[in-house]
């Protein structure tokens, strides 16, 4: 469902990763591994289309990609339900009935986003993924500030609902989510900083 | 796209500072003018159209840097950019939300403040009309400026420097329409030119705004 061929990406005009290729079949996930600064976030942003690729191609069904990063996009002056309803409206989707229970947010439904703890905010940010109904997810450190119970909750949703429902996911994480998913270590794809290929090259 | 407009309006109401601040600023600037130039009604009524329009520009400027800054900081701008909503549409909705929270209250309050500056009685209708036609352009141009400076720390001052020169045509025709109305001349030419500017802004600037946002989000 997701195919990446010979992809190179850059960050701030410097090449970061080069020659990446992988395929993720329907119902599968891929875990990105590698030390800090290797380019996991850059790769995910490139896959999601937030920044252009230097070379190579990313193919997945049109209008099926979604991106989630460290920043959850939660509005502090809106309640938990209002935050989710907004994203449902943007994606033209209906709010699933059990979404609050799935992410253990039922007791917080009417709380304002600004009064949530870091972990609760994170759960709300992840619940957005359950609302928008996209098949191809690019997740950047989805479990930051989650406790063990919430990590299991999220992993369960990912496995039982998202992947079982025909989705795919590319996840950058340092912890073990307990998913049956292959790892991709990005270290071999590290670009030579002098190799060029950044978009500034034509100006230099 | 309507969802974004409604969300922004709701946020403006709840977070405060949306409706009230720009309006209060407008009020204070206009009230300060008679203190500065003296109570001579002949002088005041002569400069009233210009003062009301300049004060509207400054009041509209006040809340511009919040248009994208908050969404940028909490990450929702990146999420919007990857959502099915076209970024061009999002830019237009942002401008519209800014107008409803700033331009519209300014327009409605302006006649009351015209009274403070002893604006000529014939000019009130044209003051209302010119602000109604002109303030949407201020919001749209300002949204473009806000997109240009979205990733910058303390971009507010730069934003003012970028946006104020772009406000000149709207100011020229807006104040001219009110002045002509006060002098009993036909202001339709100035109003139509201003309408043209507003229509042009809404036709072109959403695309420029979206392009700039995409670059700033990289």
Short mmCIF file of C-alpha atoms in Angstrom, two decimals:
data_model
loop_
_atom_site.label_atom_id
_atom_site.label_comp_id
_atom_site.label_asym_id
_atom_site.label_seq_id
_atom_site.Cartn_x
_atom_site.Cartn_y
_atom_site.Cartn_z
CA UNK A 1 0.00 0.00 0.00
CA UNK A 2 2.93 2.29 0.72
CA UNK A 3 6.01 2.16 -1.48
CA UNK A 4 9.13 4.27 -1.11
CA UNK A 5 11.80 4.05 -3.78
CA UNK A 6 15.30 5.49 -3.61
CA UNK A 7 14.20 8.41 -1.47
CA UNK A 8 16.58 11.17 -0.42
CA UNK A 9 15.57 13.91 1.98
CA UNK A 10 17.14 17.03 3.37
CA UNK A 11 16.80 19.24 6.41
CA UNK A 12 17.64 22.94 6.25
CA UNK A 13 19.39 22.54 2.90
CA UNK A 14 21.65 19.70 4.11
CA UNK A 15 21.16 16.15 2.86
CA UNK A 16 20.13 13.89 5.75
CA UNK A 17 19.15 10.52 4.34
CA UNK A 18 19.66 8.99 0.95
CA UNK A 19 18.70 5.86 -0.98
CA UNK A 20 15.85 4.76 1.26
CA UNK A 21 13.53 2.15 -0.16
CA UNK A 22 10.87 0.03 1.49
CA UNK A 23 7.40 -1.30 1.03
CA UNK A 24 4.64 -1.65 3.60
CA UNK A 25 1.82 -4.03 2.71
CA UNK A 26 -1.79 -3.49 3.79
CA UNK A 27 -2.24 -4.27 7.48
CA UNK A 28 1.47 -3.92 8.21
CA UNK A 29 3.47 -1.42 10.20
CA UNK A 30 7.10 -0.35 9.94
CA UNK A 31 9.12 0.88 12.90
CA UNK A 32 11.87 3.41 12.15
CA UNK A 33 14.93 3.08 14.37
CA UNK A 34 18.10 5.05 14.67
CA UNK A 35 19.94 7.43 16.99
CA UNK A 36 18.79 11.03 17.59
CA UNK A 37 19.43 13.24 14.61
CA UNK A 38 19.57 10.43 12.08
CA UNK A 39 16.54 11.91 10.28
CA UNK A 40 13.47 9.99 11.44
CA UNK A 41 11.35 13.15 11.72
CA UNK A 42 12.69 14.47 8.41
CA UNK A 43 11.83 11.20 6.71
CA UNK A 44 8.30 11.17 8.15
CA UNK A 45 7.69 14.81 7.16
CA UNK A 46 8.91 14.04 3.65
CA UNK A 47 6.65 10.98 3.44
CA UNK A 48 3.69 13.05 4.63
CA UNK A 49 4.37 15.70 2.01
CA UNK A 50 5.23 18.54 4.38
CA UNK A 51 8.57 18.94 2.65
CA UNK A 52 9.61 17.93 -0.86
CA UNK A 53 11.86 14.94 -1.45
CA UNK A 54 15.26 15.65 -2.99
CA UNK A 55 15.05 12.50 -5.07
CA UNK A 56 12.99 9.35 -5.26
CA UNK A 57 9.30 8.68 -4.98
CA UNK A 58 6.69 7.99 -2.33
CA UNK A 59 3.49 6.32 -3.49
CA UNK A 60 0.37 5.56 -1.52
CA UNK A 61 -3.35 5.89 -2.33
CA UNK A 62 -4.27 9.53 -2.82
CA UNK A 63 -5.94 11.31 0.12
CA UNK A 64 -5.12 8.50 2.53
CA UNK A 65 -2.07 9.89 4.33
CA UNK A 66 -2.05 11.49 7.76
CA UNK A 67 0.75 12.84 9.88
CA UNK A 68 1.11 13.11 13.64
CA UNK A 69 4.09 14.61 15.41
CA UNK A 70 5.21 15.69 18.87
CA UNK A 71 2.88 18.69 18.58
CA UNK A 72 -0.70 17.49 18.93
CA UNK A 73 -2.48 20.56 17.55
CA UNK A 74 -4.75 20.68 20.59
CA UNK A 75 -6.58 23.95 21.19
CA UNK A 76 -6.40 24.83 24.86
CA UNK A 77 -9.70 26.77 24.82
CA UNK A 78 -11.70 23.91 23.27
CA UNK A 79 -12.98 20.85 25.12
CA UNK A 80 -11.81 17.34 24.32
CA UNK A 81 -14.97 16.62 22.34
CA UNK A 82 -14.79 19.94 20.47
CA UNK A 83 -11.16 19.30 19.52
CA UNK A 84 -12.08 15.92 18.06
CA UNK A 85 -15.24 17.20 16.38
CA UNK A 86 -13.22 19.89 14.62
CA UNK A 87 -10.89 17.33 13.05
CA UNK A 88 -13.82 15.11 12.15
CA UNK A 89 -15.40 18.07 10.32
CA UNK A 90 -12.16 18.95 8.53
CA UNK A 91 -11.88 15.37 7.26
CA UNK A 92 -15.60 15.12 6.55
CA UNK A 93 -15.87 12.16 8.93
CA UNK A 94 -18.30 11.35 11.73
CA UNK A 95 -17.05 11.02 15.30
CA UNK A 96 -16.90 7.25 16.07
CA UNK A 97 -19.10 6.42 19.08
CA UNK A 98 -16.45 4.56 21.01
CA UNK A 99 -13.52 6.88 20.28
CA UNK A 100 -13.43 8.42 23.77
CA UNK A 101 -13.52 5.00 25.45
CA UNK A 102 -10.85 3.62 23.12
CA UNK A 103 -8.37 6.26 24.23
CA UNK A 104 -9.60 6.42 27.83
CA UNK A 105 -10.91 9.97 27.42
CA UNK A 106 -14.56 9.41 28.41
CA UNK A 107 -14.15 11.05 31.82
CA UNK A 108 -12.46 14.05 30.22
CA UNK A 109 -14.97 14.69 27.42
CA UNK A 110 -15.93 18.18 28.60
CA UNK A 111 -12.56 19.24 29.98
CA UNK A 112 -10.77 22.07 28.18
CA UNK A 113 -7.62 21.11 26.28
CA UNK A 114 -5.58 23.51 28.39
CA UNK A 115 -6.41 21.70 31.62
CA UNK A 116 -5.19 18.28 30.44
CA UNK A 117 -1.93 16.73 31.57
CA UNK A 118 0.81 16.03 29.01
CA UNK A 119 -0.17 12.36 28.78
CA UNK A 120 -3.88 13.16 28.47
CA UNK A 121 -3.11 15.65 25.70
CA UNK A 122 -1.10 12.98 23.95
CA UNK A 123 -4.03 10.56 24.15
CA UNK A 124 -6.30 13.23 22.69
CA UNK A 125 -3.78 13.84 19.89
CA UNK A 126 -3.73 10.11 19.14
CA UNK A 127 -7.52 9.89 19.29
CA UNK A 128 -7.53 12.33 16.36
CA UNK A 129 -6.02 9.52 14.27
CA UNK A 130 -9.00 7.34 15.12
CA UNK A 131 -11.37 10.11 14.08
CA UNK A 132 -9.98 11.08 10.70
CA UNK A 133 -10.11 7.59 9.24
CA UNK A 134 -6.95 7.76 7.14
CA UNK A 135 -5.29 4.51 6.08
CA UNK A 136 -1.64 5.55 5.86
CA UNK A 137 -0.30 6.96 9.12
CA UNK A 138 3.07 8.62 9.63
CA UNK A 139 3.64 8.74 13.37
CA UNK A 140 6.53 10.60 14.96
CA UNK A 141 7.19 9.43 18.52
CA UNK A 142 3.51 8.70 19.23
CA UNK A 143 4.15 7.45 22.77
CA UNK A 144 6.03 10.43 24.22
CA UNK A 145 4.75 11.22 27.74
CA UNK A 146 2.35 8.24 27.74
CA UNK A 147 2.36 5.86 30.72
CA UNK A 148 2.62 2.10 30.26
CA UNK A 149 -1.14 1.58 30.34
CA UNK A 150 -1.75 4.24 27.67
CA UNK A 151 0.99 2.83 25.46
CA UNK A 152 -0.80 -0.56 25.58
CA UNK A 153 -4.10 1.21 24.84
CA UNK A 154 -2.61 2.89 21.79
CA UNK A 155 -0.83 -0.25 20.58
CA UNK A 156 -4.12 -2.14 20.91
CA UNK A 157 -5.97 0.46 18.82
CA UNK A 158 -3.18 0.43 16.23
CA UNK A 159 -3.19 -3.38 15.93
CA UNK A 160 -6.86 -4.24 16.37
CA UNK A 161 -8.56 -1.28 14.71
CA UNK A 162 -6.18 0.47 12.36
CA UNK A 163 -3.98 -2.29 10.96
CA UNK A 164 -6.69 -4.94 11.13
CA UNK A 165 -8.95 -2.51 9.27
CA UNK A 166 -6.59 -2.43 6.31
CA UNK A 167 -4.36 0.48 7.29
CA UNK A 168 -0.60 0.86 7.33
CA UNK A 169 1.66 2.83 9.65
CA UNK A 170 5.22 4.09 9.65
CA UNK A 171 6.27 4.80 13.22
CA UNK A 172 9.38 6.43 14.60
CA UNK A 173 9.78 5.32 18.20
CA UNK A 174 12.41 4.30 20.73
CA UNK A 175 10.24 1.98 22.80
CA UNK A 176 8.78 -1.43 22.12
CA UNK A 177 5.14 -1.05 21.15
CA UNK A 178 4.60 -4.79 21.17
CA UNK A 179 3.54 -4.75 17.55
CA UNK A 180 4.38 -7.54 15.17
CA UNK A 181 6.22 -5.16 12.85
CA UNK A 182 9.65 -5.13 11.21
CA UNK A 183 12.26 -2.55 12.16
CA UNK A 184 14.09 -0.33 9.71
CA UNK A 185 17.39 1.00 11.00
CA UNK A 186 18.11 4.30 9.24
CA UNK A 187 21.84 4.38 10.09
CA UNK A 188 23.00 2.80 6.78
CA UNK A 189 21.09 5.45 4.81
CA UNK A 190 22.84 8.41 6.43
CA UNK A 191 23.78 10.90 3.76
CA UNK A 192 27.31 12.21 3.37
CA UNK A 193 27.06 15.85 4.46
CA UNK A 194 29.27 16.92 1.54
CA UNK A 195 27.42 14.86 -1.02
CA UNK A 196 25.29 17.79 -2.13
CA UNK A 197 21.83 17.21 -3.41
CA UNK A 198 20.25 19.83 -1.16
CA UNK A 199 17.94 22.28 -2.87
CA UNK A 200 20.42 25.13 -2.33
CA UNK A 201 22.95 23.50 -4.61
CA UNK A 202 21.99 25.43 -7.73
CA UNK A 203 22.65 28.71 -5.93
CA UNK A 204 26.13 27.82 -4.69
CA UNK B 1 -13.70 24.86 5.74
CA UNK B 2 -16.61 26.27 7.66
CA UNK B 3 -15.41 24.13 10.58
CA UNK B 4 -12.17 26.13 10.65
CA UNK B 5 -14.04 29.44 10.57
CA UNK B 6 -16.32 28.38 13.42
CA UNK B 7 -13.39 27.04 15.44
CA UNK B 8 -11.45 30.28 15.06
CA UNK B 9 -14.46 32.37 16.05
CA UNK B 10 -15.08 30.15 19.07
CA UNK B 11 -11.44 30.45 20.08
CA UNK B 12 -11.57 34.23 19.69
CA UNK B 13 -14.58 34.43 21.97
CA UNK B 14 -13.23 32.01 24.59
CA UNK B 15 -9.61 33.09 24.69
CA UNK B 16 -10.63 36.72 24.96
CA UNK B 17 -8.76 39.49 23.23
CA UNK B 18 -10.43 38.56 19.97
CA UNK B 19 -13.30 40.99 19.73
CA UNK B 20 -12.42 43.39 22.51
CA UNK B 21 -8.79 44.39 22.13
CA UNK B 22 -8.78 45.79 18.61
CA UNK B 23 -12.00 47.65 19.29
CA UNK B 24 -10.74 49.16 22.54
CA UNK B 25 -7.53 50.21 20.79
CA UNK B 26 -9.55 51.88 18.02
CA UNK B 27 -11.63 53.71 20.61
CA UNK B 28 -8.60 55.00 22.52
CA UNK B 29 -6.71 56.19 19.42
CA UNK B 30 -9.74 58.11 18.17
CA UNK B 31 -10.45 59.59 21.59
CA UNK B 32 -6.81 60.72 21.91
CA UNK B 33 -6.91 62.74 18.68
CA UNK B 34 -9.06 65.65 20.00
CA UNK B 35 -6.68 65.87 22.98
CA UNK B 36 -3.79 66.18 20.57
CA UNK B 37 -5.16 68.62 18.00
CA UNK B 38 -7.49 70.65 20.23
CA UNK B 39 -11.27 70.90 20.36
CA UNK B 40 -11.74 73.05 17.23
CA UNK B 41 -14.64 71.27 15.48
CA UNK B 42 -13.73 72.70 12.05
CA UNK B 43 -10.27 71.09 12.24
CA UNK B 44 -11.64 67.86 13.72
CA UNK B 45 -14.35 67.36 11.13
CA UNK B 46 -11.77 68.06 8.39
CA UNK B 47 -9.37 65.33 9.61
CA UNK B 48 -12.04 62.89 10.88
CA UNK B 49 -12.16 60.62 7.76
CA UNK B 50 -8.39 60.18 7.74
CA UNK B 51 -8.16 59.61 11.50
CA UNK B 52 -10.94 57.02 11.50
CA UNK B 53 -9.35 55.13 8.64
CA UNK B 54 -5.79 55.24 10.02
CA UNK B 55 -7.07 54.10 13.42
CA UNK B 56 -8.88 51.19 11.73
CA UNK B 57 -5.67 50.12 10.00
CA UNK B 58 -3.75 50.15 13.26
CA UNK B 59 -6.48 48.30 15.14
CA UNK B 60 -6.63 45.63 12.42
CA UNK B 61 -2.84 45.33 12.57
CA UNK B 62 -2.90 44.61 16.29
CA UNK B 63 -4.27 41.07 16.08
CA UNK B 64 -2.61 39.97 12.83
CA UNK B 65 0.31 38.08 14.32
CA UNK B 66 -2.07 35.75 16.15
CA UNK B 67 -3.69 34.52 12.93
CA UNK B 68 -1.19 31.74 12.30
CA UNK B 69 1.24 31.96 15.23
CA UNK B 70 -0.86 29.94 17.69
CA UNK B 71 -1.68 27.24 15.13
CA UNK B 72 1.99 27.07 14.18
CA UNK B 73 3.15 26.67 17.78
CA UNK B 74 0.73 23.92 18.78
CA UNK B 75 1.26 22.01 15.54
CA UNK B 76 -2.24 22.32 14.13
CA UNK B 77 -0.96 24.24 11.10
CA UNK B 78 1.12 21.22 10.01
CA UNK B 79 -1.89 18.97 10.63
CA UNK B 80 -4.12 21.30 8.59
CA UNK B 81 -1.54 21.32 5.79
CA UNK B 82 -1.70 17.51 5.58
CA UNK B 83 -5.50 17.45 5.83
CA UNK B 84 -7.89 17.31 2.88
CA UNK B 85 -8.74 20.99 3.36
CA UNK B 86 -6.90 23.02 0.72
CA UNK B 87 -4.47 25.41 2.38
CA UNK B 88 -5.80 28.17 0.12
CA UNK B 89 -9.25 27.68 1.63
CA UNK B 90 -7.79 27.62 5.13
CA UNK B 91 -6.05 30.94 4.41
CA UNK B 92 -9.30 32.51 3.26
CA UNK B 93 -11.19 31.22 6.30
CA UNK B 94 -8.47 32.60 8.58
CA UNK B 95 -8.81 36.02 6.93
CA UNK B 96 -12.59 35.83 7.23
CA UNK B 97 -12.38 34.93 10.93
CA UNK B 98 -10.02 37.86 11.47
CA UNK B 99 -12.46 40.17 9.70
CA UNK B 100 -15.43 39.02 11.78
CA UNK B 101 -13.48 39.52 15.01
CA UNK B 102 -11.81 42.83 14.04
CA UNK B 103 -13.05 44.48 10.84
CA UNK B 104 -16.74 44.04 11.49
CA UNK B 105 -16.76 45.42 15.06
CA UNK B 106 -14.60 48.34 13.86
CA UNK B 107 -17.05 49.09 11.08
CA UNK B 108 -20.00 49.03 13.44
CA UNK B 109 -18.28 51.19 16.06
CA UNK B 110 -16.90 53.77 13.62
CA UNK B 111 -20.04 55.94 13.29
CA UNK B 112 -20.20 56.44 17.07
CA UNK B 113 -16.58 57.55 17.03
CA UNK B 114 -17.21 59.76 14.00
CA UNK B 115 -19.55 61.66 16.29
CA UNK B 116 -16.65 62.28 18.70
CA UNK B 117 -14.67 63.83 15.86
CA UNK B 118 -17.68 65.89 14.64
CA UNK B 119 -17.72 64.13 11.29
CA UNK B 120 -20.03 65.84 8.77
CA UNK B 121 -23.54 64.29 8.94
CA UNK B 122 -23.55 63.48 5.20
CA UNK B 123 -20.45 61.29 5.61
CA UNK B 124 -21.75 58.65 8.07
CA UNK B 125 -23.27 56.38 5.44
CA UNK B 126 -20.08 56.48 3.40
CA UNK B 127 -17.92 55.86 6.47
CA UNK B 128 -19.90 52.70 7.19
CA UNK B 129 -19.91 51.63 3.55
CA UNK B 130 -16.21 52.30 2.95
CA UNK B 131 -15.19 50.39 6.07
CA UNK B 132 -17.50 47.53 5.16
CA UNK B 133 -15.92 47.26 1.70
CA UNK B 134 -12.36 48.04 2.76
CA UNK B 135 -11.75 46.15 6.02
CA UNK B 136 -11.96 42.66 4.41
CA UNK B 137 -8.98 43.65 2.26
CA UNK B 138 -7.09 44.66 5.42
CA UNK B 139 -7.72 41.20 6.91
CA UNK B 140 -6.72 39.33 3.75
CA UNK B 141 -3.52 41.35 3.20
CA UNK B 142 -2.73 40.94 6.90
CA UNK B 143 -3.24 37.17 6.68
CA UNK B 144 -0.68 37.07 3.87
CA UNK B 145 1.73 39.09 6.02
CA UNK B 146 1.10 36.77 8.98
CA UNK B 147 1.91 33.76 6.79
CA UNK B 148 5.19 35.39 5.70
CA UNK B 149 6.35 35.85 9.29
CA UNK B 150 4.81 32.73 10.84
CA UNK B 151 7.95 30.90 11.91
CA UNK B 152 9.80 33.96 13.19
CA UNK B 153 10.26 34.86 16.81
CA UNK B 154 9.09 38.41 17.48
CA UNK B 155 7.80 38.63 13.93
CA UNK B 156 5.19 41.17 14.98
CA UNK B 157 7.23 44.27 14.17
CA UNK B 158 8.42 42.87 10.85
CA UNK B 159 4.83 42.01 10.09
CA UNK B 160 3.77 45.63 10.64
CA UNK B 161 6.56 46.88 8.39
CA UNK B 162 5.54 44.44 5.66
CA UNK B 163 1.82 44.98 5.87
CA UNK B 164 1.37 48.71 6.45
CA UNK B 165 2.72 49.79 3.03
CA UNK B 166 0.36 47.27 1.42
CA UNK B 167 -2.54 48.98 3.22
CA UNK B 168 -1.88 52.29 1.43
CA UNK B 169 -4.28 51.85 -1.53
CA UNK B 170 -7.16 50.79 0.73
CA UNK B 171 -6.48 53.74 3.04
CA UNK B 172 -6.29 56.20 0.13
CA UNK B 173 -9.59 55.22 -1.41
CA UNK B 174 -11.34 54.62 1.91
CA UNK B 175 -10.54 58.02 3.38
CA UNK B 176 -11.16 59.66 0.02
CA UNK B 177 -14.66 58.15 -0.21
CA UNK B 178 -15.57 59.47 3.26
CA UNK B 179 -14.06 62.90 2.52
CA UNK B 180 -15.96 63.21 -0.73
CA UNK B 181 -19.14 62.15 1.08
CA UNK B 182 -18.54 64.85 3.71
CA UNK B 183 -18.00 67.48 1.00
CA UNK B 184 -21.19 66.46 -0.80
CA UNK B 185 -19.32 65.05 -3.83
CA UNK B 186 -19.95 61.71 -5.50
CA UNK B 187 -17.78 59.06 -3.73
CA UNK B 188 -18.78 56.12 -5.95
CA UNK B 189 -15.49 56.10 -7.89
CA UNK B 190 -13.38 55.69 -4.76
CA UNK B 191 -15.77 53.06 -3.37
CA UNK B 192 -15.68 51.05 -6.58
CA UNK B 193 -11.87 51.14 -6.75
CA UNK B 194 -11.74 49.99 -3.15
CA UNK B 195 -14.19 47.20 -3.93
CA UNK B 196 -11.85 46.20 -6.75
CA UNK B 197 -8.90 46.05 -4.37
CA UNK B 198 -10.84 43.89 -1.91
CA UNK B 199 -12.05 41.53 -4.64
CA UNK B 200 -8.54 41.29 -6.06
CA UNK B 201 -7.07 40.52 -2.64
CA UNK B 202 -9.53 37.69 -2.03
CA UNK B 203 -8.98 36.30 -5.52
CA UNK B 204 -5.17 36.25 -5.42
CA UNK B 205 -3.83 36.37 -1.87
CA UNK B 206 -5.19 33.00 -0.63
CA UNK B 207 -2.92 31.34 -3.20
CA UNK B 208 0.07 33.47 -2.21
CA UNK B 209 -0.65 32.82 1.48
CA UNK B 210 -0.87 29.06 0.97
CA UNK B 211 2.37 29.01 -1.04
CA UNK B 212 4.18 30.96 1.68
CA UNK B 213 2.77 28.69 4.42
CA UNK B 214 4.01 25.59 2.59
CA UNK B 215 7.49 27.05 2.44
CA UNK B 216 7.44 28.11 6.09
CA UNK B 217 6.24 24.66 7.20
CA UNK B 218 9.19 22.82 5.64
#
